[in-house]
């Protein structure tokens, strides 16, 4: 237990996003480790569990939990923009999320208990980079864009291009996650969320599937899939997605789904589950999603 | 670092290391030991307090993040002489046994009842899903929250009709017939 380290860490706050970009840039230039702290639902646990640090590698902690430019939810036409430090509980209460992106509300309900929802954020979920992240799986289903900002300017990273491996990404260390932008599916799109864990509340996923689909005349015309805890990154299931987009629903059967899922993921056995069980559940939840669309 | 916040309705200003946990500052510096440490990693809910009205785990909040915020710990729900409805219901309806989880459960339940005056059993269970209890089997906890909801409603009605708070005593007797 190393929470004793905490009291020796520097705690910093900056006035706005522009000042944050400058500060983070300077710390990067100087090679000083830093942490942007929002809800702390992952980071504080890591502090509790890790080995003690040498004092020269204590990170500077910059509190971003109250920074206005990183917070809030805005609906602009069919684009939903969620500030990176917006809490899950705020998402669950927001009319635009409830009306246009109910998948996010459903995911947020399962991400952890109410105490976790009151602190956790999508920005934190992305930054932590765990392949078990429920929030990232949901964002993958929407083909979300991650808005990042640094001294060099702002850019949008498609979620499919963000993760490169276990907890590694194409985001530069000085690029701050500012917001998530979602091009919303049509109002009659089907959405699906299934989280399988040890228990209903507070569990880290053994497998979770987030999915959306727009169907026109028996054919899927937009499809997004995000699966947690079955690969080193959030699994996008590209072959399964291609199956949905290329085949009429009445011609899709369980055998075809199973083959695609098997070629998309090779889940491992770890502390939470086994590889074979995860593959079994992954196929089952994709089949359930397909049935919800009207597949054979 | 000088940190100023509202705690149980009073303005407090303390000079502490800003990265210390809210849980430790409450217990060690402010001697408010009602908030308990269980797991220390956001799993058990025994350190639940309200931060700007929302239930949070005090083991995962650093005190620097509380600057300018409003905190309610279990001590802020009622007093020894005048327990809050949720506290009275736990006494009369067996919501507490060994007691280690009780402060966190009370605070989480209070947070629920402030937003939802008449929660269903499912809503009560969802709101308390982040609070582990190893004694009660949860049935008596859910029952206690149900009883508290009824008493709060009765108190609110009598305040409206009389212009003054109702008696601070009794729980089940206050239920509408």
XYZ file of C-alpha atoms in Angstrom:
473
model
C 0.000 0.000 0.000
C 1.546 3.238 -1.081
C -1.019 5.937 -0.536
C 1.601 7.521 1.719
C 3.280 8.672 -1.500
C 0.254 10.750 -2.342
C 0.890 13.473 0.215
C 4.346 14.085 -1.296
C 3.021 14.632 -4.801
C 2.625 18.100 -6.273
C -0.956 19.136 -6.906
C -1.573 21.732 -9.525
C -4.500 23.524 -11.082
C -4.493 25.740 -14.122
C -6.984 28.400 -15.111
C -8.106 27.070 -18.505
C -7.426 24.655 -21.348
C -4.948 26.916 -23.056
C -2.898 27.164 -19.837
C -3.202 23.395 -19.425
C -1.757 22.810 -22.915
C 1.164 25.087 -22.063
C 1.772 23.472 -18.673
C 1.613 19.927 -20.036
C 3.915 20.941 -22.904
C 6.470 22.352 -20.480
C 6.379 19.291 -18.246
C 6.852 17.071 -21.330
C 9.799 19.183 -22.511
C 11.430 18.888 -19.103
C 10.762 15.149 -18.870
C 8.784 15.564 -15.638
C 6.145 12.860 -15.166
C 2.632 14.209 -14.837
C -0.908 12.979 -14.401
C -4.138 14.700 -15.362
C -6.511 13.742 -12.580
C -10.266 13.676 -13.114
C -12.350 11.164 -11.136
C -9.403 9.064 -9.983
C -11.391 5.829 -10.169
C -8.497 4.028 -11.869
C -5.518 6.114 -10.847
C -6.242 6.179 -7.119
C -6.585 2.396 -7.116
C -3.233 2.088 -8.915
C -1.638 4.244 -6.202
C -3.081 1.988 -3.547
C -1.761 -1.170 -5.196
C 1.632 -0.313 -6.670
C 5.084 -0.494 -5.138
C 6.387 2.709 -3.489
C 7.949 5.215 -5.893
C 11.338 6.838 -5.625
C 10.717 10.475 -4.714
C 12.356 11.754 -7.908
C 9.699 10.084 -10.032
C 6.653 11.395 -8.164
C 4.353 12.770 -10.826
C 2.973 16.277 -10.809
C -0.780 15.879 -10.543
C -2.909 18.410 -12.401
C -6.541 18.477 -11.368
C -8.816 18.708 -14.414
C -12.000 17.550 -12.705
C -13.531 21.033 -12.579
C -12.202 22.503 -15.818
C -15.212 23.947 -17.646
C -13.796 23.419 -21.145
C -13.512 19.683 -20.501
C -17.035 19.328 -19.172
C -20.575 19.266 -20.435
C -22.649 17.665 -23.164
C -23.757 19.429 -26.337
C -25.991 18.264 -29.147
C -25.404 20.057 -32.430
C -27.580 18.538 -35.150
C -26.529 14.892 -35.257
C -23.205 15.476 -33.503
C -23.081 14.747 -29.782
C -20.070 16.238 -28.056
C -19.203 15.042 -24.549
C -16.494 16.810 -22.584
C -13.731 14.441 -21.517
C -14.201 15.242 -17.808
C -17.994 14.835 -17.890
C -18.962 12.250 -15.303
C -20.934 9.109 -16.088
C -23.681 10.258 -13.744
C -24.039 13.505 -15.690
C -24.315 11.487 -18.915
C -27.052 9.348 -17.395
C -29.053 12.449 -16.475
C -28.635 14.358 -19.727
C -31.710 14.568 -22.000
C -29.664 14.441 -25.233
C -27.955 11.227 -24.118
C -31.226 9.680 -22.988
C -32.977 10.574 -26.227
C -30.287 10.141 -28.867
C -27.619 7.872 -27.377
C -29.355 5.554 -24.873
C -26.524 3.054 -25.319
C -24.281 5.471 -23.409
C -26.796 5.743 -20.578
C -27.080 1.970 -20.368
C -23.315 1.503 -20.376
C -22.834 4.219 -17.756
C -25.266 2.395 -15.462
C -23.067 -0.725 -15.616
C -19.625 0.889 -15.539
C -19.530 0.744 -11.753
C -21.708 1.563 -8.768
C -23.195 5.012 -8.314
C -20.078 6.188 -6.428
C -17.956 5.310 -9.472
C -20.445 6.864 -11.887
C -20.282 10.073 -9.840
C -16.531 10.336 -10.445
C -15.556 8.389 -13.551
C -15.255 10.045 -16.971
C -14.942 8.965 -20.601
C -11.689 10.912 -20.890
C -10.276 8.945 -17.994
C -11.538 5.681 -19.453
C -9.745 6.455 -22.737
C -6.561 7.695 -21.056
C -6.249 4.657 -18.807
C -6.447 2.577 -21.973
C -7.612 -0.649 -20.405
C -9.031 -3.167 -22.903
C -11.721 -3.835 -20.279
C -13.014 -0.246 -20.535
C -16.803 -0.298 -20.901
C -16.898 3.340 -21.973
C -14.419 2.833 -24.795
C -16.373 -0.190 -26.068
C -19.496 1.982 -26.261
C -17.620 4.750 -28.043
C -16.257 2.204 -30.517
C -19.802 1.186 -31.422
C -20.463 4.816 -32.384
C -17.165 5.174 -34.325
C -16.506 8.134 -32.047
C -13.821 10.733 -32.597
C -11.496 11.610 -29.745
C -10.688 15.326 -29.694
C -7.190 15.994 -28.387
C -5.352 19.264 -27.932
C -1.768 20.314 -27.359
C 0.422 23.370 -27.990
C 0.533 22.192 -31.608
C -3.222 22.506 -31.991
C -6.273 20.303 -31.978
C -6.926 17.080 -33.874
C -9.590 14.410 -34.040
C -8.488 10.806 -33.671
C -10.966 8.166 -34.868
C -11.377 5.642 -32.084
C -10.355 2.893 -34.527
C -6.962 4.586 -34.903
C -6.377 5.394 -31.232
C -5.272 2.178 -29.590
C -2.104 0.476 -30.825
C -1.642 -2.205 -28.158
C -2.120 -2.893 -24.477
C -2.402 0.586 -22.918
C -0.546 2.212 -25.840
C -2.010 4.716 -28.259
C -1.392 7.131 -31.127
C -2.080 10.046 -28.761
C 1.128 11.912 -27.954
C 1.953 12.238 -24.235
C 1.317 15.994 -24.332
C -2.013 15.693 -26.143
C -4.887 16.317 -23.739
C -8.159 14.481 -24.295
C -10.660 17.324 -24.540
C -13.893 15.736 -25.736
C -15.524 12.899 -27.583
C -17.582 13.548 -30.701
C -20.193 11.111 -31.893
C -21.996 11.208 -35.217
C -25.312 9.873 -33.975
C -27.141 7.089 -35.786
C -30.700 7.678 -36.907
C -33.385 7.771 -34.228
C -34.706 4.348 -35.144
C -31.276 2.677 -35.006
C -30.985 -0.456 -32.879
C -28.541 -0.374 -29.991
C -27.298 -3.215 -27.845
C -25.345 -3.449 -24.608
C -24.441 -6.594 -22.750
C -21.906 -6.758 -19.937
C -20.902 -10.090 -18.483
C -19.046 -9.901 -15.196
C -18.731 -11.751 -11.921
C -21.712 -9.922 -10.490
C -24.166 -7.280 -11.564
C -22.571 -4.293 -9.879
C -18.984 -3.095 -9.611
C -17.574 -5.890 -11.775
C -14.880 -5.476 -14.382
C -16.111 -7.063 -17.604
C -15.215 -10.614 -18.562
C -16.792 -9.682 -21.887
C -18.885 -6.650 -22.828
C -20.445 -5.843 -26.190
C -21.667 -2.450 -27.339
C -23.282 -2.350 -30.747
C -25.424 -0.151 -32.933
C -27.002 -0.785 -36.305
C -29.172 1.039 -38.778
C -31.285 -1.291 -40.864
C -33.023 -0.427 -44.113
C -35.189 -3.012 -45.826
C -33.535 -6.000 -44.185
C -30.012 -4.745 -44.824
C -27.683 -3.219 -42.227
C -26.417 0.097 -43.590
C -24.495 1.337 -40.571
C -22.938 -0.895 -37.955
C -20.522 -0.349 -35.107
C -19.188 -2.879 -32.618
C -17.004 -2.519 -29.542
C -16.080 -5.445 -27.348
C -14.254 -5.198 -24.013
C -11.875 -7.673 -22.352
C -11.276 -10.002 -25.310
C -8.073 -8.524 -26.802
C -5.165 -6.250 -25.796
C -7.259 -3.326 -27.072
C -10.985 -2.656 -27.378
C -12.002 -5.153 -30.076
C -13.759 -3.629 -33.090
C -14.652 -7.031 -34.614
C -13.992 -5.924 -38.223
C -14.943 -9.210 -39.908
C -18.146 -9.485 -37.923
C -18.980 -5.909 -38.812
C -18.285 -6.629 -42.478
C -20.620 -9.627 -42.293
C -23.442 -7.416 -41.033
C -22.809 -4.776 -43.682
C -22.415 -7.155 -46.623
C -25.151 -9.713 -46.031
C -28.894 -9.379 -45.830
C -30.086 -10.033 -42.277
C -32.267 -12.985 -43.265
C -29.182 -14.683 -44.707
C -27.022 -14.262 -41.572
C -26.949 -17.349 -39.346
C -25.183 -18.344 -36.132
C -22.535 -20.344 -37.986
C -21.464 -17.312 -40.026
C -21.378 -15.141 -36.895
C -19.294 -17.674 -34.971
C -16.753 -17.931 -37.813
C -16.364 -14.163 -37.974
C -16.046 -13.724 -34.199
C -13.452 -16.519 -34.084
C -11.368 -14.783 -36.713
C -11.740 -11.382 -35.021
C -10.595 -12.277 -31.509
C -8.375 -14.749 -29.698
C -9.159 -13.956 -26.072
C -6.741 -14.984 -23.340
C -7.135 -16.599 -19.953
C -6.410 -14.238 -17.077
C -7.480 -13.483 -13.522
C -11.066 -12.650 -14.503
C -11.947 -15.376 -16.970
C -10.702 -18.016 -19.391
C -10.062 -17.666 -23.120
C -12.561 -20.385 -24.128
C -15.308 -18.939 -21.903
C -14.729 -15.448 -23.274
C -14.944 -16.722 -26.864
C -18.121 -18.621 -26.033
C -19.721 -15.526 -24.480
C -18.486 -13.267 -27.296
C -20.222 -15.428 -29.902
C -23.374 -15.637 -27.799
C -23.701 -11.872 -27.352
C -23.064 -11.131 -31.031
C -25.715 -13.693 -31.959
C -28.087 -12.037 -29.502
C -27.371 -8.671 -31.130
C -28.009 -10.189 -34.584
C -31.325 -11.616 -33.426
C -32.327 -8.223 -32.064
C -31.895 -6.925 -35.633
C -34.005 -9.706 -37.107
C -31.264 -12.057 -38.347
C -32.080 -15.691 -38.969
C -2.199 24.260 0.604
C -5.157 26.144 2.020
C -8.368 24.365 1.115
C -11.801 25.823 1.743
C -14.996 23.835 1.508
C -18.407 23.373 3.098
C -18.589 20.349 5.384
C -21.931 19.322 6.848
C -23.239 22.830 6.329
C -20.285 24.686 7.838
C -17.477 26.463 6.032
C -14.113 24.874 6.793
C -10.650 26.049 5.899
C -7.735 23.705 6.430
C -4.073 23.723 5.530
C -3.165 20.222 4.347
C -1.220 18.435 1.624
C -3.667 18.623 -1.317
C -3.011 15.082 -2.509
C -4.124 13.457 0.728
C -7.306 11.465 0.522
C -10.545 13.103 1.618
C -11.109 9.996 3.746
C -7.922 10.570 5.770
C -8.539 14.282 6.203
C -12.040 13.607 7.515
C -10.932 10.921 9.939
C -7.495 12.093 11.071
C -7.517 15.882 10.760
C -11.173 16.698 11.354
C -11.807 13.747 13.709
C -14.986 12.791 11.900
C -14.566 9.065 12.290
C -18.068 8.125 11.159
C -16.702 7.655 7.642
C -15.039 4.236 7.606
C -12.224 2.784 5.531
C -12.980 -0.665 4.188
C -11.158 -1.651 1.017
C -9.478 1.663 0.202
C -9.984 1.096 -3.525
C -13.543 2.106 -4.329
C -15.026 -1.349 -4.067
C -16.919 -1.518 -0.760
C -18.526 1.907 -0.298
C -17.947 2.147 3.458
C -16.284 5.563 2.992
C -19.205 6.991 1.002
C -19.776 10.739 1.458
C -21.695 13.273 -0.593
C -19.681 15.574 -2.839
C -21.932 18.328 -4.170
C -24.843 16.002 -3.411
C -23.557 12.913 -5.227
C -22.370 9.790 -3.411
C -18.623 9.259 -3.874
C -15.973 7.071 -2.269
C -13.833 9.310 -0.046
C -10.883 6.934 -0.563
C -10.721 7.962 -4.235
C -11.004 11.733 -3.828
C -7.990 13.873 -3.009
C -8.681 16.814 -0.723
C -7.321 19.324 -3.248
C -10.228 18.430 -5.508
C -12.653 19.416 -2.720
C -11.678 23.089 -2.764
C -14.863 25.143 -3.126
C -17.093 22.065 -2.936
C -19.834 20.881 -0.583
C -19.243 17.700 1.418
C -21.684 15.805 3.614
C -20.433 12.968 5.796
C -22.604 10.688 7.902
C -22.239 13.175 10.778
C -24.100 15.711 8.656
C -27.238 13.632 8.200
C -28.613 14.119 11.692
C -27.452 14.594 15.276
C -27.321 12.269 18.268
C -30.544 13.742 19.610
C -32.275 14.135 16.273
C -31.469 11.317 13.934
C -32.370 11.740 10.279
C -35.259 9.579 9.013
C -32.818 7.262 7.248
C -30.858 6.766 10.485
C -33.981 6.150 12.566
C -35.234 3.604 10.052
C -31.951 1.674 10.227
C -32.314 1.535 14.032
C -35.952 0.489 14.094
C -35.940 -1.830 11.101
C -32.668 -3.671 11.583
C -30.698 -2.112 8.731
C -27.518 -2.170 10.822
C -25.773 -5.135 12.375
C -22.002 -4.950 12.900
C -22.073 -1.351 11.692
C -18.906 -1.005 9.624
C -20.793 -0.525 6.366
C -23.636 1.449 7.925
C -22.330 5.050 7.588
C -21.618 4.528 3.890
C -24.977 2.855 3.304
C -26.787 5.682 5.111
C -25.090 8.334 3.009
C -25.716 6.467 -0.264
C -29.356 5.944 0.706
C -29.730 9.614 1.665
C -28.363 10.578 -1.744
C -30.983 8.368 -3.395
C -33.880 9.709 -1.324
C -32.962 13.320 -2.013
C -33.401 12.680 -5.738
C -36.111 10.052 -5.631
C -38.667 10.370 -2.833
C -40.365 7.041 -3.522
C -37.822 4.607 -4.953
C -38.747 1.074 -6.010
C -36.891 -1.868 -4.438
C -34.922 -2.190 -7.667
C -33.912 1.470 -7.516
C -32.877 1.088 -3.864
C -30.759 -1.951 -4.720
C -29.152 -0.161 -7.650
C -28.355 2.911 -5.545
C -26.755 0.715 -2.863
C -24.941 -1.651 -5.257
C -21.641 0.023 -4.387
C -22.020 -0.650 -0.663
C -21.039 -4.087 0.560
C -22.597 -5.502 3.723
C -21.539 -8.907 5.030
C -24.112 -9.168 7.839
C -27.633 -8.320 6.844
C -28.134 -10.064 3.536
C -29.412 -6.649 2.392
C -33.105 -7.385 2.931
C -33.304 -5.327 6.124
C -31.305 -2.537 4.530
C -33.737 -2.284 1.618
C -36.642 -2.407 4.070
C -35.077 0.384 6.158
C -34.673 2.620 3.110
C -38.299 1.960 2.168
C -39.412 2.940 5.679
C -37.250 6.065 5.590
C -38.780 7.116 2.267
C -42.257 6.921 3.795
C -41.204 8.899 6.858
C -39.527 11.571 4.771
C -42.718 11.911 2.757
C -44.776 12.201 5.945
C -42.415 14.817 7.351
C -42.508 16.782 4.111
C -46.319 16.724 4.113
C -46.592 17.878 7.712
C -44.097 20.675 7.054
C -46.254 21.822 4.169
C -49.508 21.631 6.099
C -48.313 22.937 9.493
C -45.498 25.164 8.426
C -43.278 23.411 10.983
C -41.385 20.123 11.108
C -43.238 17.068 12.352
C -42.247 15.173 15.462
C -38.738 13.792 15.270
C -39.822 10.541 16.862
C -41.233 7.333 15.486
C -40.848 5.674 12.115
C -43.429 3.099 11.199
C -46.098 4.984 13.106
C -45.601 7.817 10.676
C -46.578 5.716 7.679
C -49.729 6.807 5.886
C -52.660 4.425 6.359
